[in-house]
Amino acid sequence: MITMDDIIREGHPTLRAVAKEVPIPPTAEDVELGKEMLQFLKNSQDPEKAEELQLRGGVGLAAPQLDVSKRIIAVHVPSVDPEKPESGISTVMYNPKVLSHSVQEACLGEGEGCLSVDREVPGYVVRAARITVSYFDAEGEKHKIRLKNYNAIVVQHEIDHINGIMFYDHIDEKNPLQLKDGVLVIE
Ligand SMILES: O=CN(O)CCNC(=O)c1cccc(Cl)c1Cl
Ligand code: NI
């Protein structure tokens, strides 16, 4: 079971490496890793489990954060609206790839955080508001999905990790809370 002890922190070189594509269909080992990554996210969002296991909450996780330099990410974003269950996303993506993205940009009003960063880094992380992503699932099936708003932001944060990019790389150091016109602020 993955706990905080398995998560490497900034300064570890694996966080700055470009991770390698995995064979498709994924190996049993890579399937198991994906399952454990998704379970970690669910545990981290369960108040009792998070307390018991001392987990920081997360909506996404990338294999490099576990010192595994492979292009595997997990996302578990609960739908905020029970009427629209499809508004959340819960899946493991093997070799995810952004095929296209909107010109429209967006950011989270409260900024971003990262389990590999043990400090608050204030500032807007401006990303594409909508993305089209292709990826393979645990069975080796190819998917092509369109994401927007919070789901799109989270998947971009994770795909950054497999490319050695940290969220604060996107923050304008001189004006971290400066916002260009037209950037959608997601609350
Ligand atoms: O790479 C994944 N993590 O570091 C897990 C912890 N961070 C989050 O859950 C998180 C928090 C805020 C905004 C975004 Cl986009 C994300 Cl992803
Ligand atoms: Ni992160």
PDB file of C-alpha atoms and ligand atoms in Angstrom:
ATOM      1  CA  MET A   1       0.000   0.000   0.000  1.00  0.00           C
ATOM      2  CA  ILE A   2       1.400   3.441  -0.916  1.00  0.00           C
ATOM      3  CA  THR A   3       1.948   5.902   1.941  1.00  0.00           C
ATOM      4  CA  MET A   4       3.645   9.302   2.200  1.00  0.00           C
ATOM      5  CA  ASP A   5       6.975   7.538   2.855  1.00  0.00           C
ATOM      6  CA  ASP A   6       6.918   6.287  -0.749  1.00  0.00           C
ATOM      7  CA  ILE A   7       6.625   9.787  -2.217  1.00  0.00           C
ATOM      8  CA  ILE A   8       9.885  11.513  -3.181  1.00  0.00           C
ATOM      9  CA  ARG A   9      10.244  15.249  -2.544  1.00  0.00           C
ATOM     10  CA  GLU A  10      11.609  18.145  -4.583  1.00  0.00           C
ATOM     11  CA  GLY A  11      15.364  17.924  -5.013  1.00  0.00           C
ATOM     12  CA  HIS A  12      15.152  14.236  -5.947  1.00  0.00           C
ATOM     13  CA  PRO A  13      16.416  13.982  -9.564  1.00  0.00           C
ATOM     14  CA  THR A  14      13.628  11.601 -10.674  1.00  0.00           C
ATOM     15  CA  LEU A  15      11.150  14.500 -10.371  1.00  0.00           C
ATOM     16  CA  ARG A  16      13.108  16.349 -13.063  1.00  0.00           C
ATOM     17  CA  ALA A  17      13.568  13.379 -15.436  1.00  0.00           C
ATOM     18  CA  VAL A  18      11.467  12.732 -18.539  1.00  0.00           C
ATOM     19  CA  ALA A  19       9.788   9.420 -17.745  1.00  0.00           C
ATOM     20  CA  LYS A  20       9.828   6.488 -20.157  1.00  0.00           C
ATOM     21  CA  GLU A  21       6.862   5.132 -22.093  1.00  0.00           C
ATOM     22  CA  VAL A  22       5.615   1.766 -20.821  1.00  0.00           C
ATOM     23  CA  PRO A  23       4.948  -1.288 -23.018  1.00  0.00           C
ATOM     24  CA  ILE A  24       1.340  -1.687 -24.147  1.00  0.00           C
ATOM     25  CA  PRO A  25      -0.510  -3.740 -23.003  1.00  0.00           C
ATOM     26  CA  PRO A  26       0.887  -2.766 -19.600  1.00  0.00           C
ATOM     27  CA  THR A  27       2.773  -5.477 -17.710  1.00  0.00           C
ATOM     28  CA  ALA A  28       1.217  -7.050 -14.631  1.00  0.00           C
ATOM     29  CA  GLU A  29       3.666  -4.993 -12.562  1.00  0.00           C
ATOM     30  CA  ASP A  30       2.570  -1.728 -14.185  1.00  0.00           C
ATOM     31  CA  VAL A  31      -1.110  -2.671 -13.805  1.00  0.00           C
ATOM     32  CA  GLU A  32      -0.568  -3.367 -10.099  1.00  0.00           C
ATOM     33  CA  LEU A  33       1.288  -0.068  -9.658  1.00  0.00           C
ATOM     34  CA  GLY A  34      -1.584   1.815 -11.312  1.00  0.00           C
ATOM     35  CA  LYS A  35      -4.110   0.151  -9.020  1.00  0.00           C
ATOM     36  CA  GLU A  36      -2.064   1.108  -5.958  1.00  0.00           C
ATOM     37  CA  MET A  37      -1.743   4.705  -7.161  1.00  0.00           C
ATOM     38  CA  LEU A  38      -5.507   5.018  -7.580  1.00  0.00           C
ATOM     39  CA  GLN A  39      -6.117   3.390  -4.186  1.00  0.00           C
ATOM     40  CA  PHE A  40      -3.699   5.864  -2.595  1.00  0.00           C
ATOM     41  CA  LEU A  41      -5.774   8.769  -3.952  1.00  0.00           C
ATOM     42  CA  LYS A  42      -9.010   7.248  -2.687  1.00  0.00           C
ATOM     43  CA  ASN A  43      -7.431   6.659   0.753  1.00  0.00           C
ATOM     44  CA  SER A  44      -6.083  10.208   0.797  1.00  0.00           C
ATOM     45  CA  GLN A  45      -9.618  11.542   0.246  1.00  0.00           C
ATOM     46  CA  ASP A  46     -11.176   9.346   2.951  1.00  0.00           C
ATOM     47  CA  PRO A  47     -11.005  11.278   6.250  1.00  0.00           C
ATOM     48  CA  GLU A  48     -10.578   8.158   8.396  1.00  0.00           C
ATOM     49  CA  LYS A  49      -8.009   6.440   6.161  1.00  0.00           C
ATOM     50  CA  ALA A  50      -6.108   9.717   5.629  1.00  0.00           C
ATOM     51  CA  GLU A  51      -5.974  10.268   9.382  1.00  0.00           C
ATOM     52  CA  GLU A  52      -5.010   6.655  10.124  1.00  0.00           C
ATOM     53  CA  LEU A  53      -2.310   6.588   7.427  1.00  0.00           C
ATOM     54  CA  GLN A  54      -1.314  10.262   7.855  1.00  0.00           C
ATOM     55  CA  LEU A  55      -1.890  10.955   4.163  1.00  0.00           C
ATOM     56  CA  ARG A  56      -2.000  14.412   2.550  1.00  0.00           C
ATOM     57  CA  GLY A  57      -5.000  14.696   0.221  1.00  0.00           C
ATOM     58  CA  GLY A  58      -4.442  14.326  -3.496  1.00  0.00           C
ATOM     59  CA  VAL A  59      -6.554  14.188  -6.657  1.00  0.00           C
ATOM     60  CA  GLY A  60      -3.745  12.937  -8.865  1.00  0.00           C
ATOM     61  CA  LEU A  61      -0.466  11.027  -8.668  1.00  0.00           C
ATOM     62  CA  ALA A  62       2.318  10.332 -11.180  1.00  0.00           C
ATOM     63  CA  ALA A  63       4.700   7.344 -11.073  1.00  0.00           C
ATOM     64  CA  PRO A  64       7.824   9.559 -10.908  1.00  0.00           C
ATOM     65  CA  GLN A  65       6.562  10.760  -7.506  1.00  0.00           C
ATOM     66  CA  LEU A  66       7.169   7.168  -6.368  1.00  0.00           C
ATOM     67  CA  ASP A  67      10.661   7.220  -7.912  1.00  0.00           C
ATOM     68  CA  VAL A  68       9.336   5.148 -10.836  1.00  0.00           C
ATOM     69  CA  SER A  69      10.310   6.985 -14.019  1.00  0.00           C
ATOM     70  CA  LYS A  70       7.466   5.621 -16.136  1.00  0.00           C
ATOM     71  CA  ARG A  71       4.645   7.428 -18.009  1.00  0.00           C
ATOM     72  CA  ILE A  72       1.859   6.281 -15.693  1.00  0.00           C
ATOM     73  CA  ILE A  73      -0.564   8.653 -13.955  1.00  0.00           C
ATOM     74  CA  ALA A  74      -3.641   8.174 -11.783  1.00  0.00           C
ATOM     75  CA  VAL A  75      -6.411  10.723 -11.250  1.00  0.00           C
ATOM     76  CA  HIS A  76      -9.313  10.545  -8.846  1.00  0.00           C
ATOM     77  CA  VAL A  77     -11.424  13.681  -8.987  1.00  0.00           C
ATOM     78  CA  PRO A  78     -14.839  13.117  -7.416  1.00  0.00           C
ATOM     79  CA  SER A  79     -17.753  14.672  -9.318  1.00  0.00           C
ATOM     80  CA  VAL A  80     -18.902  17.763  -7.451  1.00  0.00           C
ATOM     81  CA  ASP A  81     -22.448  17.344  -8.762  1.00  0.00           C
ATOM     82  CA  PRO A  82     -24.152  14.003  -7.910  1.00  0.00           C
ATOM     83  CA  GLU A  83     -26.582  14.683 -10.795  1.00  0.00           C
ATOM     84  CA  LYS A  84     -23.602  14.693 -13.154  1.00  0.00           C
ATOM     85  CA  PRO A  85     -21.444  11.658 -12.163  1.00  0.00           C
ATOM     86  CA  GLU A  86     -19.499  12.056 -15.398  1.00  0.00           C
ATOM     87  CA  SER A  87     -18.215  15.440 -14.180  1.00  0.00           C
ATOM     88  CA  GLY A  88     -15.541  13.641 -12.140  1.00  0.00           C
ATOM     89  CA  ILE A  89     -12.751  11.419 -13.397  1.00  0.00           C
ATOM     90  CA  SER A  90     -11.224   8.328 -11.821  1.00  0.00           C
ATOM     91  CA  THR A  91      -8.733   6.367 -13.885  1.00  0.00           C
ATOM     92  CA  VAL A  92      -5.158   5.228 -14.483  1.00  0.00           C
ATOM     93  CA  MET A  93      -3.575   6.431 -17.721  1.00  0.00           C
ATOM     94  CA  TYR A  94      -0.619   4.673 -19.399  1.00  0.00           C
ATOM     95  CA  ASN A  95       1.424   6.796 -21.847  1.00  0.00           C
ATOM     96  CA  PRO A  96      -0.988   9.746 -21.660  1.00  0.00           C
ATOM     97  CA  LYS A  97      -0.536  12.393 -24.339  1.00  0.00           C
ATOM     98  CA  VAL A  98      -2.108  15.803 -24.873  1.00  0.00           C
ATOM     99  CA  LEU A  99      -3.218  15.686 -28.518  1.00  0.00           C
ATOM    100  CA  SER A 100      -4.608  19.223 -28.596  1.00  0.00           C
ATOM    101  CA  HIS A 101      -5.608  22.015 -26.254  1.00  0.00           C
ATOM    102  CA  SER A 102      -7.687  25.173 -26.187  1.00  0.00           C
ATOM    103  CA  VAL A 103      -6.207  28.594 -26.689  1.00  0.00           C
ATOM    104  CA  GLN A 104      -8.389  29.541 -23.717  1.00  0.00           C
ATOM    105  CA  GLU A 105      -6.373  29.305 -20.518  1.00  0.00           C
ATOM    106  CA  ALA A 106      -7.493  28.564 -16.962  1.00  0.00           C
ATOM    107  CA  CYS A 107      -6.114  28.309 -13.450  1.00  0.00           C
ATOM    108  CA  LEU A 108      -7.360  27.313 -10.020  1.00  0.00           C
ATOM    109  CA  GLY A 109      -8.272  30.296  -7.853  1.00  0.00           C
ATOM    110  CA  GLU A 110      -6.461  28.798  -4.896  1.00  0.00           C
ATOM    111  CA  GLY A 111      -3.373  27.759  -6.837  1.00  0.00           C
ATOM    112  CA  GLU A 112      -1.954  24.233  -6.821  1.00  0.00           C
ATOM    113  CA  GLY A 113      -0.181  21.973  -4.374  1.00  0.00           C
ATOM    114  CA  CYS A 114       1.981  18.883  -4.777  1.00  0.00           C
ATOM    115  CA  LEU A 115       2.749  15.913  -2.531  1.00  0.00           C
ATOM    116  CA  SER A 116       6.361  16.195  -3.657  1.00  0.00           C
ATOM    117  CA  VAL A 117       6.534  19.822  -2.457  1.00  0.00           C
ATOM    118  CA  ASP A 118       6.506  20.254   1.324  1.00  0.00           C
ATOM    119  CA  ARG A 119       5.727  23.953   1.224  1.00  0.00           C
ATOM    120  CA  GLU A 120       3.029  26.333   0.092  1.00  0.00           C
ATOM    121  CA  VAL A 121       3.884  27.994  -3.229  1.00  0.00           C
ATOM    122  CA  PRO A 122       1.341  30.756  -3.792  1.00  0.00           C
ATOM    123  CA  GLY A 123       0.510  31.871  -7.297  1.00  0.00           C
ATOM    124  CA  TYR A 124      -1.681  31.159 -10.296  1.00  0.00           C
ATOM    125  CA  VAL A 125      -0.689  28.120 -12.359  1.00  0.00           C
ATOM    126  CA  VAL A 126      -2.017  29.007 -15.823  1.00  0.00           C
ATOM    127  CA  ARG A 127      -2.823  26.002 -17.988  1.00  0.00           C
ATOM    128  CA  ALA A 128      -5.026  25.166 -21.015  1.00  0.00           C
ATOM    129  CA  ALA A 129      -8.723  25.273 -20.052  1.00  0.00           C
ATOM    130  CA  ARG A 130      -9.575  22.270 -22.259  1.00  0.00           C
ATOM    131  CA  ILE A 131      -7.429  19.390 -23.508  1.00  0.00           C
ATOM    132  CA  THR A 132      -7.848  16.300 -25.661  1.00  0.00           C
ATOM    133  CA  VAL A 133      -5.843  13.407 -24.175  1.00  0.00           C
ATOM    134  CA  SER A 134      -5.067   9.983 -25.555  1.00  0.00           C
ATOM    135  CA  TYR A 135      -3.950   7.189 -23.225  1.00  0.00           C
ATOM    136  CA  PHE A 136      -3.970   3.419 -22.811  1.00  0.00           C
ATOM    137  CA  ASP A 137      -5.866   1.699 -19.995  1.00  0.00           C
ATOM    138  CA  ALA A 138      -4.755  -1.320 -17.945  1.00  0.00           C
ATOM    139  CA  GLU A 139      -6.088  -3.658 -20.644  1.00  0.00           C
ATOM    140  CA  GLY A 140      -4.119  -1.883 -23.340  1.00  0.00           C
ATOM    141  CA  GLU A 141      -7.206  -0.262 -24.883  1.00  0.00           C
ATOM    142  CA  LYS A 142      -6.625   3.175 -26.404  1.00  0.00           C
ATOM    143  CA  HIS A 143      -8.818   6.069 -25.260  1.00  0.00           C
ATOM    144  CA  LYS A 144      -9.176   9.608 -26.534  1.00  0.00           C
ATOM    145  CA  ILE A 145     -11.023  11.952 -24.168  1.00  0.00           C
ATOM    146  CA  ARG A 146     -11.767  15.669 -23.910  1.00  0.00           C
ATOM    147  CA  LEU A 147     -11.334  17.265 -20.498  1.00  0.00           C
ATOM    148  CA  LYS A 148     -12.188  20.738 -19.264  1.00  0.00           C
ATOM    149  CA  ASN A 149     -11.830  22.884 -16.143  1.00  0.00           C
ATOM    150  CA  TYR A 150     -10.720  21.104 -12.959  1.00  0.00           C
ATOM    151  CA  ASN A 151     -10.286  17.666 -14.598  1.00  0.00           C
ATOM    152  CA  ALA A 152      -8.152  19.241 -17.328  1.00  0.00           C
ATOM    153  CA  ILE A 153      -6.012  21.112 -14.773  1.00  0.00           C
ATOM    154  CA  VAL A 154      -5.342  17.967 -12.722  1.00  0.00           C
ATOM    155  CA  VAL A 155      -4.396  15.832 -15.743  1.00  0.00           C
ATOM    156  CA  GLN A 156      -2.033  18.585 -16.938  1.00  0.00           C
ATOM    157  CA  HIS A 157      -0.404  18.676 -13.467  1.00  0.00           C
ATOM    158  CA  GLU A 158       0.171  14.903 -13.712  1.00  0.00           C
ATOM    159  CA  ILE A 159       1.414  14.909 -17.299  1.00  0.00           C
ATOM    160  CA  ASP A 160       3.828  17.662 -16.244  1.00  0.00           C
ATOM    161  CA  HIS A 161       5.248  15.239 -13.648  1.00  0.00           C
ATOM    162  CA  ILE A 162       6.097  12.591 -16.279  1.00  0.00           C
ATOM    163  CA  ASN A 163       7.880  15.365 -18.217  1.00  0.00           C
ATOM    164  CA  GLY A 164       9.898  16.536 -15.191  1.00  0.00           C
ATOM    165  CA  ILE A 165       7.876  19.738 -14.753  1.00  0.00           C
ATOM    166  CA  MET A 166       6.714  21.026 -11.329  1.00  0.00           C
ATOM    167  CA  PHE A 167       3.599  23.202 -10.941  1.00  0.00           C
ATOM    168  CA  TYR A 168       5.588  26.189  -9.689  1.00  0.00           C
ATOM    169  CA  ASP A 169       7.584  26.235 -12.951  1.00  0.00           C
ATOM    170  CA  HIS A 170       4.458  27.897 -14.398  1.00  0.00           C
ATOM    171  CA  ILE A 171       4.173  30.615 -11.736  1.00  0.00           C
ATOM    172  CA  ASP A 172       5.341  34.106 -12.683  1.00  0.00           C
ATOM    173  CA  GLU A 173       7.888  34.730  -9.900  1.00  0.00           C
ATOM    174  CA  LYS A 174       7.713  38.509 -10.184  1.00  0.00           C
ATOM    175  CA  ASN A 175       3.905  38.640 -10.147  1.00  0.00           C
ATOM    176  CA  PRO A 176       2.645  35.265  -8.872  1.00  0.00           C
ATOM    177  CA  LEU A 177      -0.898  36.598  -8.408  1.00  0.00           C
ATOM    178  CA  GLN A 178      -0.910  38.586 -11.642  1.00  0.00           C
ATOM    179  CA  LEU A 179      -3.468  37.349 -14.126  1.00  0.00           C
ATOM    180  CA  LYS A 180      -3.466  38.075 -17.839  1.00  0.00           C
ATOM    181  CA  ASP A 181      -6.815  39.070 -19.352  1.00  0.00           C
ATOM    182  CA  GLY A 182      -8.995  36.197 -20.454  1.00  0.00           C
ATOM    183  CA  VAL A 183      -7.627  33.538 -18.089  1.00  0.00           C
ATOM    184  CA  LEU A 184     -10.549  31.591 -16.592  1.00  0.00           C
ATOM    185  CA  VAL A 185     -10.247  31.362 -12.799  1.00  0.00           C
ATOM    186  CA  ILE A 186     -11.706  28.073 -11.556  1.00  0.00           C
ATOM    187  CA  GLU A 187     -12.972  28.268  -7.950  1.00  0.00           C
TER     188      GLU A 187
HETATM  189  O1  LIG B   1       0.813  15.296  -8.612  1.00  0.00           O
HETATM  190  C1  LIG B   1      -0.097  15.143  -7.757  1.00  0.00           C
HETATM  191  N1  LIG B   1       0.050  15.549  -6.506  1.00  0.00           N
HETATM  192  O2  LIG B   1       1.197  16.129  -6.185  1.00  0.00           O
HETATM  193  C2  LIG B   1      -0.982  15.323  -5.491  1.00  0.00           C
HETATM  194  C3  LIG B   1      -1.251  16.536  -4.628  1.00  0.00           C
HETATM  195  N2  LIG B   1      -1.726  17.656  -5.406  1.00  0.00           N
HETATM  196  C4  LIG B   1      -3.022  17.689  -5.808  1.00  0.00           C
HETATM  197  O3  LIG B   1      -3.771  16.768  -5.636  1.00  0.00           O
HETATM  198  C5  LIG B   1      -3.441  18.939  -6.494  1.00  0.00           C
HETATM  199  C6  LIG B   1      -3.832  20.029  -5.736  1.00  0.00           C
HETATM  200  C7  LIG B   1      -4.229  21.191  -6.386  1.00  0.00           C
HETATM  201  C8  LIG B   1      -4.233  21.288  -7.764  1.00  0.00           C
HETATM  202  C9  LIG B   1      -3.845  20.181  -8.497  1.00  0.00           C
HETATM  203 CL1  LIG B   1      -3.833  20.263 -10.196  1.00  0.00          CL
HETATM  204  C10 LIG B   1      -3.445  19.005  -7.864  1.00  0.00           C
HETATM  205 CL2  LIG B   1      -2.921  17.638  -8.772  1.00  0.00          CL
HETATM  206 NI    NI B   2       2.142  16.881  -7.925  1.00  0.00          NI
END
